[in-house]
């Protein structure tokens, strides 16, 4: 309520409450002027020349996974806030629990879970053959209690699994709502910076990008990573989306096995199917993911359209890119595909945005249509435009 809307009682400085109409129940309260307050406390609030700003060398802690360290830009930065998003069941909790085991620290790691019980986490830790005793478990969802536990434990690393389950009773809405997510994350961020505790937040994201989910937090945290992959395939790609301490183009590749996530050191090996000869429709392309070139296999299949309207599906590349390149084939190569269904798939379940695979897409579609195979010792590279230059 604002004092200016109120009929003020001049005599004792009180007012009439517009809700209950009682006099002397409404008081004007001036907000603290922060800058004045800081001046009073003797704080230096003046600006500083950028030239004179000094900083400490960033210290980083290895996660024990080379693939993850590279995506992070060299390891976990002390006091940074990291968001790991991904679909439910993709392997976020598994990967993070393995990190808790692998990082080398004398201090404890505090694993806060609002999703699983201590027994469930212990069962997973046994399955992953984790026997370190510096991992502390805290099964709580109230941010006030979580904060005081962090204060008490003073850990090296804090895991919040997952942000959607944590709540603050200062916000009325349900856990997982946008206002709760914002409040919780800003509290965690403040604590993480004040105490210099590295914190990893896990957040569930649905395939369509779920706007009300962790994506609303991306601007608040230092690093955003997404764990992607097809649930029925064992390969997982960890992609950097934002990184205040490094490049965002890097990807890390993992395989989900019976004993947790295993890093794949040479991804090209698993992204190209084995065999002496390429079948028709299969083409090997090269894509640049961060600092690392990857060889990937594309597979296309064209068949006669049965019901008049041709179907096209694309797995791992943009659907519109496929239809555009098929239009280029029709117009520039004179091949009629209007009576052909076309399916295109990237082997291994990874997603490619590299424009240099355009020519590979065209050749794989043509190879399937003509039923002519392309030798498997050829890598196809080239971006394709719409027009022809004479
Ligand atoms: P989980 O890490 O719980 O996923 P998230 O935290 O992203 O929801 O992973 C769950 C799936 O991973 C589950 O289907 C079982 C599988 N899994 C393995 O294949 N191997 C393992 O060693 C573990 C622990 C889980
Ligand atoms: Mg989980």
Short mmCIF file of C-alpha atoms and ligand atoms in Angstrom, two decimals:
data_model
loop_
_atom_site.label_atom_id
_atom_site.label_comp_id
_atom_site.label_asym_id
_atom_site.label_seq_id
_atom_site.Cartn_x
_atom_site.Cartn_y
_atom_site.Cartn_z
CA UNK A 1 0.00 0.00 0.00
CA UNK A 2 1.19 3.49 -0.75
CA UNK A 3 0.90 6.37 1.69
CA UNK A 4 -0.02 8.79 -1.08
CA UNK A 5 -3.38 7.01 -1.55
CA UNK A 6 -4.26 7.53 2.07
CA UNK A 7 -6.14 10.20 3.88
CA UNK A 8 -3.42 11.23 6.37
CA UNK A 9 -4.18 12.16 9.92
CA UNK A 10 -2.10 15.30 10.40
CA UNK A 11 -1.96 15.21 14.17
CA UNK A 12 0.00 12.02 14.88
CA UNK A 13 1.34 11.20 11.46
CA UNK A 14 -0.89 8.15 11.02
CA UNK A 15 -3.41 7.37 8.29
CA UNK A 16 -6.63 5.60 7.50
CA UNK A 17 -6.30 2.07 6.16
CA UNK A 18 -8.17 1.82 2.84
CA UNK A 19 -8.97 -1.85 3.55
CA UNK A 20 -10.49 -1.74 7.06
CA UNK A 21 -11.21 2.03 7.19
CA UNK A 22 -9.66 2.29 10.66
CA UNK A 23 -7.73 5.42 11.59
CA UNK A 24 -4.20 5.36 12.99
CA UNK A 25 -3.47 1.93 11.61
CA UNK A 26 -1.59 3.05 8.53
CA UNK A 27 1.98 4.33 8.80
CA UNK A 28 4.24 5.82 6.23
CA UNK A 29 7.51 3.96 5.97
CA UNK A 30 10.30 5.30 3.81
CA UNK A 31 12.42 2.78 1.94
CA UNK A 32 16.15 2.82 2.65
CA UNK A 33 18.05 4.68 0.02
CA UNK A 34 20.81 2.17 -0.65
CA UNK A 35 23.48 4.57 -1.83
CA UNK A 36 22.94 6.84 1.17
CA UNK A 37 23.07 3.82 3.45
CA UNK A 38 26.34 2.65 1.92
CA UNK A 39 27.84 6.10 2.33
CA UNK A 40 26.79 6.09 5.95
CA UNK A 41 28.52 2.78 6.54
CA UNK A 42 31.66 4.22 5.02
CA UNK A 43 31.58 2.00 1.91
CA UNK A 44 33.30 3.12 -1.25
CA UNK A 45 30.53 3.54 -3.78
CA UNK A 46 32.42 5.43 -6.44
CA UNK A 47 33.18 4.09 -9.90
CA UNK A 48 36.63 2.81 -10.78
CA UNK A 49 38.68 2.99 -13.95
CA UNK A 50 38.69 -0.38 -15.71
CA UNK A 51 42.46 0.05 -16.12
CA UNK A 52 42.94 -0.14 -12.34
CA UNK A 53 40.79 -3.21 -11.76
CA UNK A 54 42.81 -6.15 -10.51
CA UNK A 55 41.66 -9.74 -10.59
CA UNK A 56 42.91 -13.07 -9.39
CA UNK A 57 43.79 -15.84 -11.80
CA UNK A 58 40.71 -18.08 -12.23
CA UNK A 59 41.24 -21.36 -10.43
CA UNK A 60 39.58 -24.43 -11.86
CA UNK A 61 38.85 -27.85 -10.47
CA UNK A 62 38.87 -30.86 -12.79
CA UNK A 63 35.63 -32.86 -12.85
CA UNK A 64 37.57 -36.02 -13.64
CA UNK A 65 35.90 -36.20 -17.07
CA UNK A 66 38.06 -34.71 -19.85
CA UNK A 67 34.95 -34.32 -22.04
CA UNK A 68 33.14 -32.29 -19.38
CA UNK A 69 36.21 -30.21 -18.52
CA UNK A 70 36.52 -29.18 -22.16
CA UNK A 71 32.88 -28.10 -22.36
CA UNK A 72 33.37 -26.08 -19.17
CA UNK A 73 36.44 -24.39 -20.67
CA UNK A 74 38.97 -26.29 -18.52
CA UNK A 75 37.11 -27.41 -15.38
CA UNK A 76 34.80 -26.07 -12.70
CA UNK A 77 35.59 -22.45 -11.84
CA UNK A 78 35.63 -21.78 -8.08
CA UNK A 79 32.43 -20.13 -6.91
CA UNK A 80 30.64 -20.53 -10.23
CA UNK A 81 26.98 -21.41 -10.71
CA UNK A 82 26.31 -24.07 -13.33
CA UNK A 83 22.98 -25.20 -14.72
CA UNK A 84 22.74 -28.66 -16.26
CA UNK A 85 19.49 -29.16 -18.12
CA UNK A 86 18.05 -32.11 -19.96
CA UNK A 87 15.01 -34.31 -20.35
CA UNK A 88 13.98 -36.44 -17.39
CA UNK A 89 15.79 -39.78 -17.42
CA UNK A 90 18.57 -38.67 -19.78
CA UNK A 91 21.29 -39.20 -17.12
CA UNK A 92 21.85 -35.86 -15.36
CA UNK A 93 21.83 -37.23 -11.80
CA UNK A 94 24.06 -40.12 -12.81
CA UNK A 95 26.66 -37.86 -14.43
CA UNK A 96 26.67 -35.44 -11.49
CA UNK A 97 27.02 -38.21 -8.90
CA UNK A 98 30.03 -39.47 -10.84
CA UNK A 99 31.53 -35.97 -10.73
CA UNK A 100 31.06 -35.87 -6.94
CA UNK A 101 33.18 -39.00 -6.79
CA UNK A 102 35.83 -37.93 -9.26
CA UNK A 103 36.67 -34.40 -8.10
CA UNK A 104 39.72 -34.19 -5.93
CA UNK A 105 38.96 -32.22 -2.79
CA UNK A 106 39.62 -32.42 0.93
CA UNK A 107 36.29 -30.77 1.69
CA UNK A 108 32.87 -32.37 1.41
CA UNK A 109 30.45 -32.40 -1.49
CA UNK A 110 26.85 -31.66 -0.50
CA UNK A 111 24.25 -33.45 -2.61
CA UNK A 112 20.83 -31.86 -2.06
CA UNK A 113 18.03 -33.91 -3.56
CA UNK A 114 14.33 -33.18 -3.56
CA UNK A 115 13.66 -36.04 -5.95
CA UNK A 116 15.27 -39.11 -4.50
CA UNK A 117 15.78 -40.51 -1.02
CA UNK A 118 19.16 -41.19 0.58
CA UNK A 119 18.61 -44.93 -0.07
CA UNK A 120 17.98 -44.36 -3.77
CA UNK A 121 21.11 -42.24 -4.12
CA UNK A 122 23.14 -44.80 -2.19
CA UNK A 123 21.81 -47.57 -4.46
CA UNK A 124 22.91 -45.57 -7.49
CA UNK A 125 26.29 -44.83 -5.89
CA UNK A 126 26.80 -48.56 -5.31
CA UNK A 127 25.87 -49.30 -8.90
CA UNK A 128 28.41 -46.68 -10.00
CA UNK A 129 30.97 -48.18 -7.60
CA UNK A 130 31.29 -44.95 -5.64
CA UNK A 131 32.57 -45.49 -2.13
CA UNK A 132 33.88 -42.06 -1.23
CA UNK A 133 32.75 -40.94 2.17
CA UNK A 134 33.01 -37.19 1.65
CA UNK A 135 29.67 -37.04 -0.20
CA UNK A 136 27.01 -35.71 2.18
CA UNK A 137 23.35 -36.23 1.32
CA UNK A 138 20.65 -33.74 2.26
CA UNK A 139 17.08 -34.66 1.31
CA UNK A 140 15.36 -31.29 1.63
CA UNK A 141 13.34 -28.95 -0.54
CA UNK A 142 13.09 -25.83 1.67
CA UNK A 143 15.68 -23.28 0.54
CA UNK A 144 16.05 -21.83 4.06
CA UNK A 145 17.10 -25.22 5.45
CA UNK A 146 19.34 -25.87 2.46
CA UNK A 147 21.10 -22.54 3.02
CA UNK A 148 21.75 -23.26 6.68
CA UNK A 149 23.05 -26.74 5.86
CA UNK A 150 25.49 -25.26 3.35
CA UNK A 151 26.57 -22.80 6.04
CA UNK A 152 27.14 -25.69 8.43
CA UNK A 153 28.97 -28.03 6.04
CA UNK A 154 31.01 -25.42 4.15
CA UNK A 155 31.36 -27.81 1.18
CA UNK A 156 33.56 -27.54 -1.91
CA UNK A 157 30.69 -28.35 -4.24
CA UNK A 158 26.92 -28.19 -3.85
CA UNK A 159 24.51 -30.12 -6.08
CA UNK A 160 20.85 -29.10 -6.28
CA UNK A 161 18.81 -31.95 -7.79
CA UNK A 162 16.51 -30.63 -9.12
CA UNK A 163 15.71 -26.91 -9.07
CA UNK A 164 12.06 -27.71 -9.88
CA UNK A 165 11.58 -29.40 -6.50
CA UNK A 166 13.03 -26.66 -4.26
CA UNK A 167 10.77 -23.93 -2.85
CA UNK A 168 10.85 -20.78 -0.79
CA UNK A 169 7.90 -20.01 1.50
CA UNK A 170 8.33 -16.32 0.68
CA UNK A 171 6.81 -17.04 -2.72
CA UNK A 172 3.20 -18.19 -2.88
CA UNK A 173 3.32 -20.25 -6.05
CA UNK A 174 4.06 -23.95 -6.47
CA UNK A 175 7.62 -25.36 -6.61
CA UNK A 176 8.77 -25.35 -10.23
CA UNK A 177 6.79 -22.23 -11.18
CA UNK A 178 8.67 -19.40 -12.83
CA UNK A 179 8.54 -17.13 -9.77
CA UNK A 180 9.81 -19.92 -7.47
CA UNK A 181 12.59 -20.81 -9.92
CA UNK A 182 13.70 -17.18 -10.09
CA UNK A 183 13.63 -16.67 -6.33
CA UNK A 184 15.46 -19.93 -5.54
CA UNK A 185 18.09 -19.38 -8.17
CA UNK A 186 18.81 -15.83 -7.09
CA UNK A 187 19.17 -17.02 -3.46
CA UNK A 188 21.51 -19.82 -4.54
CA UNK A 189 23.47 -17.40 -6.71
CA UNK A 190 23.94 -14.93 -3.86
CA UNK A 191 25.08 -17.67 -1.52
CA UNK A 192 27.36 -19.24 -4.10
CA UNK A 193 29.12 -15.90 -4.73
CA UNK A 194 29.30 -14.82 -1.07
CA UNK A 195 30.74 -18.11 0.16
CA UNK A 196 32.65 -18.95 -3.03
CA UNK A 197 31.03 -22.38 -3.24
CA UNK A 198 30.80 -23.97 -6.67
CA UNK A 199 27.18 -25.00 -7.25
CA UNK A 200 25.62 -27.22 -9.87
CA UNK A 201 21.87 -26.90 -10.42
CA UNK A 202 20.07 -29.69 -12.24
CA UNK A 203 16.94 -28.74 -14.19
CA UNK A 204 14.51 -30.78 -16.23
CA UNK A 205 13.72 -29.53 -19.70
CA UNK A 206 11.22 -31.07 -22.07
CA UNK A 207 12.02 -31.67 -25.71
CA UNK A 208 10.12 -28.63 -26.98
CA UNK A 209 12.31 -26.33 -24.87
CA UNK A 210 9.70 -25.75 -22.13
CA UNK A 211 9.78 -21.99 -21.60
CA UNK A 212 8.57 -22.16 -18.01
CA UNK A 213 11.42 -24.48 -17.12
CA UNK A 214 15.10 -23.79 -16.45
CA UNK A 215 15.44 -21.72 -19.61
CA UNK A 216 14.16 -18.73 -17.65
CA UNK A 217 17.26 -19.09 -15.45
CA UNK A 218 19.84 -19.04 -18.20
CA UNK A 219 20.62 -15.35 -17.75
CA UNK A 220 21.23 -15.73 -13.99
CA UNK A 221 23.81 -18.51 -13.97
CA UNK A 222 27.44 -18.51 -15.18
CA UNK A 223 27.35 -21.67 -17.25
CA UNK A 224 24.48 -23.49 -18.98
CA UNK A 225 24.98 -27.02 -20.26
CA UNK A 226 22.41 -29.31 -21.83
CA UNK A 227 22.57 -33.08 -21.88
CA UNK A 228 20.93 -34.35 -25.03
CA UNK A 229 20.34 -37.68 -26.70
CA UNK A 230 17.71 -40.11 -27.79
CA UNK A 231 16.45 -42.14 -24.86
CA UNK A 232 16.55 -45.40 -26.85
CA UNK A 233 20.17 -44.82 -27.86
CA UNK A 234 23.00 -44.93 -25.35
CA UNK A 235 24.94 -41.90 -26.64
CA UNK A 236 24.65 -38.56 -24.86
CA UNK A 237 25.91 -35.17 -25.99
CA UNK A 238 26.74 -32.48 -23.45
CA UNK A 239 26.42 -29.11 -25.14
CA UNK A 240 27.57 -25.73 -23.80
CA UNK A 241 24.91 -23.05 -24.35
CA UNK A 242 26.39 -20.29 -22.21
CA UNK A 243 29.77 -19.98 -20.52
CA UNK A 244 31.12 -16.89 -18.78
CA UNK A 245 34.51 -18.59 -18.50
CA UNK A 246 35.00 -20.18 -21.92
CA UNK A 247 33.69 -20.98 -25.37
CA UNK A 248 30.12 -22.18 -25.87
CA UNK A 249 30.62 -24.24 -28.99
CA UNK A 250 32.17 -27.26 -27.39
CA UNK A 251 30.41 -30.57 -27.04
CA UNK A 252 31.30 -33.57 -24.91
CA UNK A 253 30.24 -37.09 -25.79
CA UNK A 254 29.29 -39.80 -23.35
CA UNK A 255 27.80 -43.25 -23.44
CA UNK A 256 25.32 -44.41 -20.80
CA UNK A 257 26.40 -47.85 -19.71
CA UNK A 258 25.41 -50.24 -16.95
CA UNK A 259 27.90 -48.55 -14.66
CA UNK A 260 27.08 -44.94 -15.44
CA UNK A 261 28.36 -42.48 -18.01
CA UNK A 262 31.55 -43.24 -19.89
CA UNK A 263 33.25 -40.57 -21.95
CA UNK A 264 33.79 -41.21 -25.63
CA UNK A 265 37.24 -39.98 -26.52
CA UNK A 266 36.99 -40.49 -30.29
CA UNK A 267 33.34 -39.77 -31.18
CA UNK A 268 33.87 -40.31 -34.92
CA UNK A 269 34.36 -44.01 -34.20
CA UNK A 270 30.83 -44.38 -32.85
CA UNK A 271 29.17 -41.97 -35.29
CA UNK A 272 30.09 -44.00 -38.36
CA UNK A 273 28.49 -47.40 -38.72
CA UNK A 274 30.82 -50.29 -39.34
CA UNK A 275 31.16 -52.27 -42.57
CA UNK A 276 33.47 -52.50 -45.56
CA UNK A 277 31.16 -50.75 -47.97
CA UNK A 278 28.72 -47.89 -47.71
CA UNK A 279 25.15 -48.86 -48.60
CA UNK A 280 23.23 -46.52 -50.94
CA UNK A 281 22.00 -43.45 -49.05
CA UNK A 282 24.89 -43.38 -46.61
CA UNK A 283 27.40 -40.51 -46.70
CA UNK A 284 30.18 -39.47 -44.33
CA UNK A 285 30.29 -35.74 -43.56
CA UNK A 286 32.47 -33.59 -41.36
CA UNK A 287 31.12 -31.16 -38.76
CA UNK A 288 33.06 -28.75 -36.57
CA UNK A 289 31.89 -28.91 -32.95
CA UNK A 290 33.87 -26.29 -31.02
CA UNK A 291 37.56 -26.99 -31.46
CA UNK A 292 37.05 -30.56 -32.62
CA UNK A 293 36.09 -31.82 -36.08
CA UNK A 294 33.79 -34.85 -36.04
CA UNK A 295 33.13 -37.35 -38.80
CA UNK A 296 29.47 -38.29 -38.84
CA UNK A 297 27.40 -40.59 -41.02
CA UNK A 298 24.17 -39.44 -42.66
CA UNK A 299 21.64 -41.97 -43.88
CA UNK A 300 18.86 -41.17 -46.32
CA UNK A 301 16.06 -43.29 -47.69
CA UNK A 302 13.73 -42.34 -50.51
CA UNK A 303 10.68 -44.39 -51.46
CA UNK A 304 7.73 -43.93 -53.79
CA UNK A 305 4.93 -41.86 -52.26
CA UNK A 306 1.79 -43.92 -51.81
CA UNK A 307 -0.80 -41.38 -50.73
CA UNK A 308 -0.24 -38.41 -53.00
CA UNK A 309 1.47 -36.04 -50.57
CA UNK A 310 5.21 -36.85 -50.12
CA UNK A 311 6.46 -37.31 -46.55
CA UNK A 312 9.78 -35.95 -45.32
CA UNK A 313 11.33 -36.58 -41.92
CA UNK A 314 14.67 -35.41 -40.55
CA UNK A 315 16.39 -36.74 -37.44
CA UNK A 316 19.39 -34.78 -36.19
CA UNK A 317 19.19 -31.97 -38.75
CA UNK A 318 16.74 -29.14 -39.25
CA UNK A 319 13.65 -30.33 -41.12
CA UNK A 320 13.40 -27.11 -43.14
CA UNK A 321 17.01 -27.53 -44.24
CA UNK A 322 16.12 -30.94 -45.70
CA UNK A 323 13.11 -29.65 -47.65
CA UNK A 324 15.12 -26.67 -48.91
CA UNK A 325 17.98 -28.87 -50.12
CA UNK A 326 15.50 -31.25 -51.79
CA UNK A 327 14.08 -28.26 -53.66
CA UNK A 328 17.65 -27.44 -54.79
CA UNK A 329 18.04 -31.04 -56.06
CA UNK A 330 14.78 -30.76 -58.02
CA UNK A 331 15.59 -27.41 -59.56
CA UNK A 332 19.35 -27.64 -60.14
CA UNK A 333 19.90 -31.35 -60.74
CA UNK A 334 16.57 -31.90 -62.52
CA UNK A 335 15.63 -34.88 -60.36
CA UNK A 336 11.91 -35.13 -59.69
CA UNK A 337 11.40 -35.90 -55.99
CA UNK A 338 7.78 -34.77 -55.79
CA UNK A 339 6.62 -38.41 -55.85
CA UNK A 340 9.23 -39.53 -53.30
CA UNK A 341 9.01 -39.83 -49.52
CA UNK A 342 12.38 -38.95 -48.00
CA UNK A 343 13.77 -39.81 -44.57
CA UNK A 344 17.10 -38.55 -43.27
CA UNK A 345 18.88 -39.63 -40.13
CA UNK A 346 22.14 -38.67 -38.40
CA UNK A 347 23.75 -41.83 -36.98
CA UNK A 348 24.37 -41.85 -33.22
CA UNK A 349 21.51 -39.53 -32.29
CA UNK A 350 23.50 -36.29 -32.37
CA UNK A 351 22.18 -33.03 -33.76
CA UNK A 352 24.14 -31.06 -36.36
CA UNK A 353 23.75 -27.38 -37.22
CA UNK A 354 26.88 -27.13 -39.38
CA UNK A 355 26.06 -25.71 -42.85
CA UNK A 356 29.05 -27.60 -44.30
CA UNK A 357 26.99 -30.81 -44.34
CA UNK A 358 24.57 -29.47 -47.00
CA UNK A 359 26.33 -31.24 -49.85
CA UNK A 360 26.38 -34.45 -47.81
CA UNK A 361 22.59 -34.24 -47.33
CA UNK A 362 22.08 -33.74 -51.07
CA UNK A 363 24.39 -36.63 -51.96
CA UNK A 364 22.80 -39.00 -49.47
CA UNK A 365 19.29 -38.27 -50.83
CA UNK A 366 20.51 -38.65 -54.43
CA UNK A 367 22.48 -41.80 -53.54
CA UNK A 368 19.36 -43.44 -52.13
CA UNK A 369 17.18 -42.27 -55.03
CA UNK A 370 19.63 -43.54 -57.67
CA UNK A 371 20.52 -46.58 -55.56
CA UNK A 372 24.22 -45.88 -56.05
CA UNK A 373 26.55 -46.03 -53.10
CA UNK A 374 29.26 -43.51 -52.28
CA UNK A 375 32.63 -45.01 -51.21
CA UNK A 376 33.16 -44.90 -47.43
CA UNK A 377 36.65 -43.40 -47.74
CA UNK A 378 35.14 -40.15 -49.04
CA UNK A 379 34.19 -37.30 -46.70
CA UNK A 380 31.74 -34.83 -48.23
CA UNK A 381 32.06 -31.16 -47.23
CA UNK A 382 30.27 -28.15 -48.70
CA UNK A 383 27.63 -25.54 -48.05
CA UNK A 384 24.96 -25.27 -50.74
CA UNK A 385 23.28 -22.05 -51.82
CA UNK A 386 20.00 -21.62 -53.63
CA UNK A 387 21.14 -19.95 -56.80
CA UNK A 388 23.46 -20.99 -59.58
CA UNK A 389 26.24 -18.70 -60.71
CA UNK A 390 27.18 -18.84 -64.34
P1 LIG B 1 19.14 -40.37 -14.27
O1 LIG B 1 20.55 -39.98 -14.01
O2 LIG B 1 18.30 -40.68 -13.09
O3 LIG B 1 18.39 -39.29 -15.17
P2 LIG B 1 17.93 -37.79 -14.83
O4 LIG B 1 18.58 -37.39 -13.57
O5 LIG B 1 18.39 -37.00 -16.03
O6 LIG B 1 16.44 -37.82 -14.75
O7 LIG B 1 19.22 -41.60 -15.27
C1 LIG B 1 18.16 -42.46 -15.36
C2 LIG B 1 18.36 -43.50 -16.43
O8 LIG B 1 19.69 -43.90 -16.62
C3 LIG B 1 17.57 -44.69 -16.03
O9 LIG B 1 16.70 -44.99 -17.09
C4 LIG B 1 18.57 -45.77 -15.82
C5 LIG B 1 19.78 -45.33 -16.58
N1 LIG B 1 21.05 -45.72 -15.96
C6 LIG B 1 21.96 -46.50 -16.68
O10 LIG B 1 21.69 -46.90 -17.82
N2 LIG B 1 23.15 -46.84 -16.10
C7 LIG B 1 23.48 -46.42 -14.85
O11 LIG B 1 24.57 -46.73 -14.35
C8 LIG B 1 22.54 -45.61 -14.11
C9 LIG B 1 22.85 -45.15 -12.72
C10 LIG B 1 21.34 -45.27 -14.71
MG1 LIG B 2 17.59 -37.06 -11.71
#
